[in-house]
GROMACS .gro file of C-alpha atoms in nm:
model
  400
    1UNK     CA    1   0.000   0.000   0.000
    2UNK     CA    2   0.137   0.345  -0.089
    3UNK     CA    3   0.072   0.670   0.091
    4UNK     CA    4  -0.016   1.008  -0.056
    5UNK     CA    5   0.351   1.105  -0.023
    6UNK     CA    6   0.461   0.789  -0.204
    7UNK     CA    7   0.623   0.619   0.092
    8UNK     CA    8   0.565   0.244   0.123
    9UNK     CA    9   0.375   0.082   0.407
   10UNK     CA   10   0.151   0.380   0.479
   11UNK     CA   11  -0.220   0.369   0.391
   12UNK     CA   12  -0.342   0.610   0.127
   13UNK     CA   13  -0.555   0.874   0.295
   14UNK     CA   14  -0.896   0.973   0.162
   15UNK     CA   15  -0.944   1.302  -0.019
   16UNK     CA   16  -1.088   1.605   0.153
   17UNK     CA   17  -1.450   1.607   0.277
   18UNK     CA   18  -1.543   1.840  -0.011
   19UNK     CA   19  -1.423   1.590  -0.270
   20UNK     CA   20  -1.591   1.301  -0.090
   21UNK     CA   21  -1.917   1.494  -0.061
   22UNK     CA   22  -1.920   1.590  -0.428
   23UNK     CA   23  -1.892   1.234  -0.557
   24UNK     CA   24  -2.097   1.051  -0.292
   25UNK     CA   25  -2.376   1.310  -0.280
   26UNK     CA   26  -2.413   1.263  -0.654
   27UNK     CA   27  -2.477   0.895  -0.596
   28UNK     CA   28  -2.712   0.973  -0.305
   29UNK     CA   29  -2.921   1.190  -0.540
   30UNK     CA   30  -2.936   0.915  -0.799
   31UNK     CA   31  -3.016   0.653  -0.533
   32UNK     CA   32  -3.311   0.868  -0.421
   33UNK     CA   33  -3.456   0.846  -0.773
   34UNK     CA   34  -3.439   0.466  -0.788
   35UNK     CA   35  -3.206   0.192  -0.662
   36UNK     CA   36  -2.875   0.185  -0.846
   37UNK     CA   37  -2.710  -0.134  -0.974
   38UNK     CA   38  -2.415  -0.067  -0.738
   39UNK     CA   39  -2.303   0.183  -0.477
   40UNK     CA   40  -2.625   0.321  -0.332
   41UNK     CA   41  -2.598   0.613  -0.089
   42UNK     CA   42  -2.830   0.813   0.131
   43UNK     CA   43  -2.822   1.142   0.318
   44UNK     CA   44  -2.998   1.187   0.652
   45UNK     CA   45  -2.976   1.431   0.942
   46UNK     CA   46  -2.633   1.295   1.041
   47UNK     CA   47  -2.469   1.306   0.700
   48UNK     CA   48  -2.389   1.085   0.405
   49UNK     CA   49  -2.383   0.703   0.419
   50UNK     CA   50  -2.283   0.436   0.171
   51UNK     CA   51  -2.477   0.111   0.155
   52UNK     CA   52  -2.320  -0.198   0.311
   53UNK     CA   53  -2.286  -0.439   0.020
   54UNK     CA   54  -2.133  -0.714   0.230
   55UNK     CA   55  -1.771  -0.604   0.241
   56UNK     CA   56  -1.826  -0.283   0.435
   57UNK     CA   57  -1.946   0.078   0.428
   58UNK     CA   58  -1.841   0.434   0.506
   59UNK     CA   59  -2.008   0.754   0.618
   60UNK     CA   60  -1.922   1.122   0.630
   61UNK     CA   61  -2.061   1.369   0.885
   62UNK     CA   62  -1.993   1.738   0.835
   63UNK     CA   63  -1.933   1.936   1.155
   64UNK     CA   64  -1.973   2.309   1.202
   65UNK     CA   65  -1.660   2.514   1.152
   66UNK     CA   66  -1.553   2.347   0.828
   67UNK     CA   67  -1.474   2.017   0.999
   68UNK     CA   68  -1.584   1.658   0.935
   69UNK     CA   69  -1.580   1.303   1.067
   70UNK     CA   70  -1.527   1.001   0.839
   71UNK     CA   71  -1.606   0.655   0.974
   72UNK     CA   72  -1.688   0.305   0.853
   73UNK     CA   73  -1.552  -0.048   0.822
   74UNK     CA   74  -1.402  -0.297   0.582
   75UNK     CA   75  -1.540  -0.625   0.715
   76UNK     CA   76  -1.263  -0.824   0.552
   77UNK     CA   77  -0.954  -0.612   0.605
   78UNK     CA   78  -0.994  -0.368   0.894
   79UNK     CA   79  -0.708  -0.477   1.121
   80UNK     CA   80  -0.855  -0.262   1.396
   81UNK     CA   81  -1.169  -0.472   1.449
   82UNK     CA   82  -1.052  -0.758   1.668
   83UNK     CA   83  -0.749  -0.602   1.829
   84UNK     CA   84  -0.677  -0.712   2.185
   85UNK     CA   85  -0.753  -0.512   2.394
   86UNK     CA   86  -1.019  -0.331   2.188
   87UNK     CA   87  -0.881  -0.030   2.007
   88UNK     CA   88  -1.010   0.312   2.110
   89UNK     CA   89  -1.076   0.479   1.775
   90UNK     CA   90  -1.140   0.815   1.943
   91UNK     CA   91  -0.820   0.830   2.149
   92UNK     CA   92  -0.660   1.172   2.122
   93UNK     CA   93  -0.961   1.315   1.942
   94UNK     CA   94  -0.994   1.695   1.931
   95UNK     CA   95  -1.217   1.897   2.161
   96UNK     CA   96  -1.464   1.978   1.882
   97UNK     CA   97  -1.554   1.618   1.796
   98UNK     CA   98  -1.926   1.544   1.840
   99UNK     CA   99  -1.832   1.302   2.118
  100UNK     CA  100  -2.177   1.199   2.240
  101UNK     CA  101  -2.304   1.142   1.887
  102UNK     CA  102  -1.995   0.940   1.794
  103UNK     CA  103  -2.028   0.729   2.109
  104UNK     CA  104  -2.384   0.644   2.003
  105UNK     CA  105  -2.262   0.546   1.656
  106UNK     CA  106  -1.979   0.328   1.790
  107UNK     CA  107  -2.206   0.163   2.048
  108UNK     CA  108  -2.484   0.112   1.794
  109UNK     CA  109  -2.418  -0.254   1.723
  110UNK     CA  110  -2.242  -0.212   1.388
  111UNK     CA  111  -1.870  -0.278   1.362
  112UNK     CA  112  -1.659   0.034   1.316
  113UNK     CA  113  -1.309  -0.014   1.178
  114UNK     CA  114  -1.194   0.345   1.133
  115UNK     CA  115  -1.275   0.698   1.248
  116UNK     CA  116  -1.097   1.001   1.098
  117UNK     CA  117  -1.147   1.368   1.176
  118UNK     CA  118  -1.082   1.663   0.943
  119UNK     CA  119  -0.978   2.011   1.052
  120UNK     CA  120  -0.741   2.277   0.921
  121UNK     CA  121  -0.697   2.099   0.590
  122UNK     CA  122  -0.578   1.760   0.721
  123UNK     CA  123  -0.709   1.424   0.843
  124UNK     CA  124  -0.626   1.290   1.187
  125UNK     CA  125  -0.706   0.971   1.375
  126UNK     CA  126  -0.624   0.778   1.690
  127UNK     CA  127  -0.281   0.611   1.712
  128UNK     CA  128  -0.281   0.247   1.606
  129UNK     CA  129  -0.069  -0.040   1.735
  130UNK     CA  130   0.212  -0.136   1.498
  131UNK     CA  131   0.036  -0.457   1.393
  132UNK     CA  132  -0.271  -0.267   1.267
  133UNK     CA  133  -0.134  -0.192   0.921
  134UNK     CA  134  -0.466  -0.149   0.738
  135UNK     CA  135  -0.785  -0.008   0.891
  136UNK     CA  136  -0.983  -0.047   0.569
  137UNK     CA  137  -1.021   0.319   0.480
  138UNK     CA  138  -0.819   0.291   0.159
  139UNK     CA  139  -1.031   0.007   0.025
  140UNK     CA  140  -1.372   0.145   0.130
  141UNK     CA  141  -1.349   0.520   0.070
  142UNK     CA  142  -1.313   0.631  -0.295
  143UNK     CA  143  -1.021   0.855  -0.378
  144UNK     CA  144  -1.186   0.994  -0.696
  145UNK     CA  145  -1.504   0.960  -0.903
  146UNK     CA  146  -1.443   0.591  -0.982
  147UNK     CA  147  -1.770   0.491  -0.811
  148UNK     CA  148  -1.970   0.745  -1.012
  149UNK     CA  149  -1.822   0.612  -1.336
  150UNK     CA  150  -1.888   0.252  -1.221
  151UNK     CA  151  -2.255   0.333  -1.163
  152UNK     CA  152  -2.285   0.494  -1.505
  153UNK     CA  153  -2.122   0.190  -1.665
  154UNK     CA  154  -2.358  -0.043  -1.477
  155UNK     CA  155  -2.661   0.163  -1.583
  156UNK     CA  156  -2.545   0.151  -1.944
  157UNK     CA  157  -2.498  -0.226  -1.921
  158UNK     CA  158  -2.846  -0.262  -1.770
  159UNK     CA  159  -2.997  -0.080  -2.067
  160UNK     CA  160  -3.078   0.258  -1.912
  161UNK     CA  161  -3.234   0.511  -2.148
  162UNK     CA  162  -2.970   0.708  -2.343
  163UNK     CA  163  -3.123   1.043  -2.244
  164UNK     CA  164  -3.100   0.945  -1.875
  165UNK     CA  165  -2.734   0.858  -1.913
  166UNK     CA  166  -2.660   1.182  -2.100
  167UNK     CA  167  -2.833   1.377  -1.821
  168UNK     CA  168  -2.631   1.206  -1.552
  169UNK     CA  169  -2.297   1.221  -1.730
  170UNK     CA  170  -2.266   1.600  -1.753
  171UNK     CA  171  -2.089   1.800  -1.483
  172UNK     CA  172  -2.384   2.042  -1.474
  173UNK     CA  173  -2.627   1.757  -1.405
  174UNK     CA  174  -2.409   1.623  -1.123
  175UNK     CA  175  -2.382   1.969  -0.969
  176UNK     CA  176  -2.759   2.008  -0.978
  177UNK     CA  177  -2.805   1.668  -0.816
  178UNK     CA  178  -2.566   1.759  -0.535
  179UNK     CA  179  -2.737   2.096  -0.478
  180UNK     CA  180  -3.070   1.924  -0.438
  181UNK     CA  181  -2.958   1.666  -0.185
  182UNK     CA  182  -2.912   1.893   0.119
  183UNK     CA  183  -2.604   1.935   0.334
  184UNK     CA  184  -2.666   1.854   0.702
  185UNK     CA  185  -2.409   1.968   0.957
  186UNK     CA  186  -2.360   1.845   1.312
  187UNK     CA  187  -2.286   2.087   1.597
  188UNK     CA  188  -1.935   2.071   1.737
  189UNK     CA  189  -1.883   1.890   2.065
  190UNK     CA  190  -1.765   2.043   2.389
  191UNK     CA  191  -1.487   1.802   2.484
  192UNK     CA  192  -1.435   1.437   2.565
  193UNK     CA  193  -1.689   1.310   2.821
  194UNK     CA  194  -1.562   1.163   3.145
  195UNK     CA  195  -1.586   0.788   3.193
  196UNK     CA  196  -1.599   0.713   2.821
  197UNK     CA  197  -1.622   0.342   2.729
  198UNK     CA  198  -1.499   0.139   2.432
  199UNK     CA  199  -1.701  -0.159   2.299
  200UNK     CA  200  -1.547  -0.488   2.412
  201UNK     CA  201  -1.755  -0.766   2.252
  202UNK     CA  202  -1.499  -1.048   2.227
  203UNK     CA  203  -1.388  -1.268   2.521
  204UNK     CA  204  -1.022  -1.227   2.427
  205UNK     CA  205  -1.066  -0.848   2.422
  206UNK     CA  206  -1.206  -0.859   2.776
  207UNK     CA  207  -0.903  -1.065   2.877
  208UNK     CA  208  -0.682  -0.808   2.705
  209UNK     CA  209  -0.840  -0.524   2.904
  210UNK     CA  210  -0.770  -0.708   3.228
  211UNK     CA  211  -0.416  -0.772   3.109
  212UNK     CA  212  -0.355  -0.399   3.054
  213UNK     CA  213  -0.476  -0.320   3.406
  214UNK     CA  214  -0.270  -0.605   3.551
  215UNK     CA  215   0.045  -0.490   3.369
  216UNK     CA  216   0.018  -0.155   3.544
  217UNK     CA  217  -0.032  -0.309   3.890
  218UNK     CA  218   0.240  -0.366   4.146
  219UNK     CA  219   0.304  -0.670   4.356
  220UNK     CA  220   0.246  -0.579   4.723
  221UNK     CA  221   0.463  -0.713   4.998
  222UNK     CA  222   0.365  -1.054   5.126
  223UNK     CA  223   0.547  -1.331   5.307
  224UNK     CA  224   0.807  -1.497   5.086
  225UNK     CA  225   0.758  -1.874   5.065
  226UNK     CA  226   1.059  -2.063   5.192
  227UNK     CA  227   1.221  -2.342   4.994
  228UNK     CA  228   0.984  -2.636   5.008
  229UNK     CA  229   0.990  -2.997   4.905
  230UNK     CA  230   0.748  -2.904   4.628
  231UNK     CA  231   0.995  -2.650   4.488
  232UNK     CA  232   1.278  -2.902   4.503
  233UNK     CA  233   1.075  -3.172   4.329
  234UNK     CA  234   0.977  -2.929   4.052
  235UNK     CA  235   1.339  -2.822   4.000
  236UNK     CA  236   1.454  -3.185   3.987
  237UNK     CA  237   1.193  -3.268   3.722
  238UNK     CA  238   1.284  -2.963   3.512
  239UNK     CA  239   1.654  -3.050   3.519
  240UNK     CA  240   1.575  -3.393   3.380
  241UNK     CA  241   1.294  -3.317   3.133
  242UNK     CA  242   1.276  -2.950   3.036
  243UNK     CA  243   1.479  -2.793   2.752
  244UNK     CA  244   1.806  -2.617   2.834
  245UNK     CA  245   1.912  -2.309   2.635
  246UNK     CA  246   2.260  -2.161   2.674
  247UNK     CA  247   2.314  -2.332   3.005
  248UNK     CA  248   1.981  -2.233   3.158
  249UNK     CA  249   1.649  -2.411   3.203
  250UNK     CA  250   1.347  -2.179   3.220
  251UNK     CA  251   0.979  -2.252   3.271
  252UNK     CA  252   0.700  -1.993   3.268
  253UNK     CA  253   0.346  -2.102   3.349
  254UNK     CA  254   0.005  -1.958   3.433
  255UNK     CA  255  -0.276  -2.112   3.634
  256UNK     CA  256  -0.622  -2.162   3.479
  257UNK     CA  257  -0.906  -2.260   3.710
  258UNK     CA  258  -1.104  -2.568   3.608
  259UNK     CA  259  -1.432  -2.376   3.650
  260UNK     CA  260  -1.321  -2.093   3.421
  261UNK     CA  261  -1.546  -2.098   3.109
  262UNK     CA  262  -1.244  -1.993   2.903
  263UNK     CA  263  -1.042  -2.294   3.016
  264UNK     CA  264  -1.100  -2.548   2.743
  265UNK     CA  265  -0.929  -2.822   2.948
  266UNK     CA  266  -1.215  -2.816   3.202
  267UNK     CA  267  -0.983  -2.887   3.494
  268UNK     CA  268  -0.729  -2.692   3.694
  269UNK     CA  269  -0.448  -2.648   3.445
  270UNK     CA  270  -0.109  -2.486   3.408
  271UNK     CA  271  -0.053  -2.335   3.067
  272UNK     CA  272   0.236  -2.194   2.867
  273UNK     CA  273   0.234  -1.856   2.691
  274UNK     CA  274   0.048  -2.001   2.391
  275UNK     CA  275  -0.228  -2.134   2.616
  276UNK     CA  276  -0.114  -2.496   2.586
  277UNK     CA  277  -0.149  -2.739   2.875
  278UNK     CA  278   0.186  -2.834   3.024
  279UNK     CA  279   0.097  -3.199   3.076
  280UNK     CA  280  -0.013  -3.417   3.366
  281UNK     CA  281   0.317  -3.463   3.548
  282UNK     CA  282   0.445  -3.107   3.524
  283UNK     CA  283   0.102  -2.962   3.607
  284UNK     CA  284   0.085  -3.182   3.915
  285UNK     CA  285   0.422  -3.051   4.036
  286UNK     CA  286   0.313  -2.691   3.976
  287UNK     CA  287  -0.014  -2.751   4.163
  288UNK     CA  288   0.185  -2.887   4.459
  289UNK     CA  289   0.408  -2.578   4.455
  290UNK     CA  290   0.111  -2.342   4.439
  291UNK     CA  291  -0.058  -2.503   4.737
  292UNK     CA  292   0.267  -2.534   4.934
  293UNK     CA  293   0.338  -2.163   4.877
  294UNK     CA  294  -0.009  -2.064   5.003
  295UNK     CA  295   0.033  -2.279   5.314
  296UNK     CA  296   0.380  -2.139   5.374
  297UNK     CA  297   0.254  -1.780   5.356
  298UNK     CA  298  -0.011  -1.865   5.610
  299UNK     CA  299   0.251  -1.971   5.862
  300UNK     CA  300   0.173  -2.243   6.113
  301UNK     CA  301  -0.164  -2.385   6.023
  302UNK     CA  302  -0.155  -2.231   5.670
  303UNK     CA  303  -0.504  -2.233   5.524
  304UNK     CA  304  -0.705  -1.921   5.599
  305UNK     CA  305  -0.405  -1.690   5.626
  306UNK     CA  306  -0.273  -1.822   5.298
  307UNK     CA  307  -0.611  -1.760   5.134
  308UNK     CA  308  -0.604  -1.403   5.263
  309UNK     CA  309  -0.285  -1.340   5.066
  310UNK     CA  310  -0.396  -1.545   4.769
  311UNK     CA  311  -0.228  -1.797   4.546
  312UNK     CA  312   0.001  -1.701   4.263
  313UNK     CA  313  -0.134  -1.674   3.909
  314UNK     CA  314   0.194  -1.682   3.715
  315UNK     CA  315   0.528  -1.843   3.794
  316UNK     CA  316   0.874  -1.846   3.642
  317UNK     CA  317   1.133  -2.104   3.741
  318UNK     CA  318   1.488  -2.055   3.619
  319UNK     CA  319   1.769  -2.302   3.680
  320UNK     CA  320   2.131  -2.220   3.609
  321UNK     CA  321   2.480  -2.260   3.745
  322UNK     CA  322   2.393  -2.015   4.023
  323UNK     CA  323   2.100  -2.223   4.149
  324UNK     CA  324   1.720  -2.206   4.125
  325UNK     CA  325   1.519  -1.883   4.109
  326UNK     CA  326   1.140  -1.885   4.143
  327UNK     CA  327   0.942  -1.569   4.061
  328UNK     CA  328   0.575  -1.560   4.154
  329UNK     CA  329   0.309  -1.309   4.046
  330UNK     CA  330  -0.008  -1.292   4.257
  331UNK     CA  331  -0.145  -0.946   4.178
  332UNK     CA  332   0.006  -0.834   3.848
  333UNK     CA  333   0.089  -0.954   3.499
  334UNK     CA  334   0.467  -0.979   3.498
  335UNK     CA  335   0.685  -0.856   3.212
  336UNK     CA  336   0.833  -1.201   3.174
  337UNK     CA  337   0.490  -1.338   3.079
  338UNK     CA  338   0.511  -1.248   2.711
  339UNK     CA  339   0.189  -1.390   2.567
  340UNK     CA  340   0.040  -1.169   2.296
  341UNK     CA  341  -0.305  -1.324   2.254
  342UNK     CA  342  -0.562  -1.189   2.502
  343UNK     CA  343  -0.687  -1.531   2.606
  344UNK     CA  344  -0.333  -1.633   2.700
  345UNK     CA  345  -0.258  -1.315   2.892
  346UNK     CA  346  -0.536  -1.331   3.150
  347UNK     CA  347  -0.831  -1.560   3.224
  348UNK     CA  348  -1.131  -1.362   3.356
  349UNK     CA  349  -1.301  -1.664   3.517
  350UNK     CA  350  -0.980  -1.770   3.689
  351UNK     CA  351  -0.916  -1.419   3.815
  352UNK     CA  352  -1.274  -1.386   3.945
  353UNK     CA  353  -1.253  -1.711   4.140
  354UNK     CA  354  -0.911  -1.626   4.282
  355UNK     CA  355  -1.019  -1.278   4.394
  356UNK     CA  356  -1.338  -1.422   4.541
  357UNK     CA  357  -1.129  -1.636   4.777
  358UNK     CA  358  -0.917  -1.349   4.902
  359UNK     CA  359  -0.975  -1.111   5.187
  360UNK     CA  360  -1.114  -0.786   5.037
  361UNK     CA  361  -0.816  -0.580   5.148
  362UNK     CA  362  -0.585  -0.823   4.968
  363UNK     CA  363  -0.744  -0.767   4.628
  364UNK     CA  364  -0.560  -0.542   4.379
  365UNK     CA  365  -0.730  -0.232   4.239
  366UNK     CA  366  -0.795  -0.390   3.899
  367UNK     CA  367  -1.016  -0.657   4.063
  368UNK     CA  368  -1.305  -0.407   4.049
  369UNK     CA  369  -1.316  -0.470   3.672
  370UNK     CA  370  -1.429  -0.826   3.748
  371UNK     CA  371  -1.746  -0.685   3.905
  372UNK     CA  372  -1.838  -0.497   3.585
  373UNK     CA  373  -2.011  -0.644   3.282
  374UNK     CA  374  -1.746  -0.514   3.046
  375UNK     CA  375  -1.858  -0.720   2.743
  376UNK     CA  376  -2.194  -0.541   2.773
  377UNK     CA  377  -2.100  -0.194   2.902
  378UNK     CA  378  -1.761  -0.158   2.732
  379UNK     CA  379  -1.412  -0.112   2.868
  380UNK     CA  380  -1.273   0.207   3.024
  381UNK     CA  381  -1.117   0.407   2.740
  382UNK     CA  382  -0.790   0.451   2.927
  383UNK     CA  383  -0.733   0.075   2.916
  384UNK     CA  384  -0.771   0.071   2.537
  385UNK     CA  385  -0.519   0.342   2.455
  386UNK     CA  386  -0.211   0.260   2.248
  387UNK     CA  387   0.113   0.335   2.427
  388UNK     CA  388   0.367   0.546   2.233
  389UNK     CA  389   0.616   0.259   2.211
  390UNK     CA  390   0.345   0.035   2.062
  391UNK     CA  391   0.213   0.284   1.807
  392UNK     CA  392   0.241   0.244   1.432
  393UNK     CA  393   0.454   0.473   1.221
  394UNK     CA  394   0.193   0.520   0.948
  395UNK     CA  395  -0.001   0.817   1.082
  396UNK     CA  396  -0.218   1.037   0.859
  397UNK     CA  397  -0.052   1.306   0.652
  398UNK     CA  398  -0.200   1.605   0.479
  399UNK     CA  399  -0.390   1.540   0.160
  400UNK     CA  400  -0.592   1.791  -0.047
   0.00000   0.00000   0.00000
């Protein structure tokens, strides 16, 4: 894909709202007369909309002050649709955006793959993660009058009357059609509303939202488990059976509760970073370590005191010439857990059951998210923002 400035790897930006309006409003006027063979459009109080013909659609809303919002989706190629966590398409939006109206559009049940805003002669949009190379705008939004010419060709092929075609083909006729279609304009907004939410329909996106919150959490002080027989047995097994790389043997694992609906193994399981079960013998050794650690934190008698502190969710065991190191994560998603897929980063059902066993004052701040119906109400926008180091390099550039 080539950008407006000719550089590779950058999506071609749409033309200005004026150019888009001229061509699409022409089609909207013709669509109002009778259905067209292809590319039907309509204009309502919110602006101009293309028809969804199966592969996607786009819409343009004009905003007072010479500004505009372009939005839509390419069902096949919008990389932004299923990103984990869900991508906030309004992140960094300007003060004048019609925020409440846009929130209604985005929450309206239709997929939205891109949102662009126009002001001062240039398009802008939210930052994307580096893996979101194509949001679909280049494929869905016409850069010239190709769609108008395609409709005329289709009408000709369908046997439209010659006088009708001659009337439609002249620049004067198109200008008259556009003048008669109306030009609605939305009032400018008054700033981003507090507590804004981002749709989060997919289970892996919910897991990704939890993962973002868990990454930002810290591990509070708690008793450090002493070396136990369970730890020694695990290390002995790893020395004999686990791969060694450059003189070190490293295991990372996460716990998945057997009652977690997302746990396809339907039993307490220990998984690797790809979500794969680690096997009967190794899982048994990890289960012993997890229980021994909880009992050890509880001191004499273990049990209730150990439950107050909680059991670890992630563990890393590293064996080298300098001995055995065991890192445990009870309250946060550690940097050494490098899973990229949302369902392998965090397991909502597992987290809910673990937090339900803990004393309330031993639950991390992100645990409140487990009490919300995020798949229904959406995720907090701040948990769906793209960090600067994760952002793509192909940001919008000026185009006439």
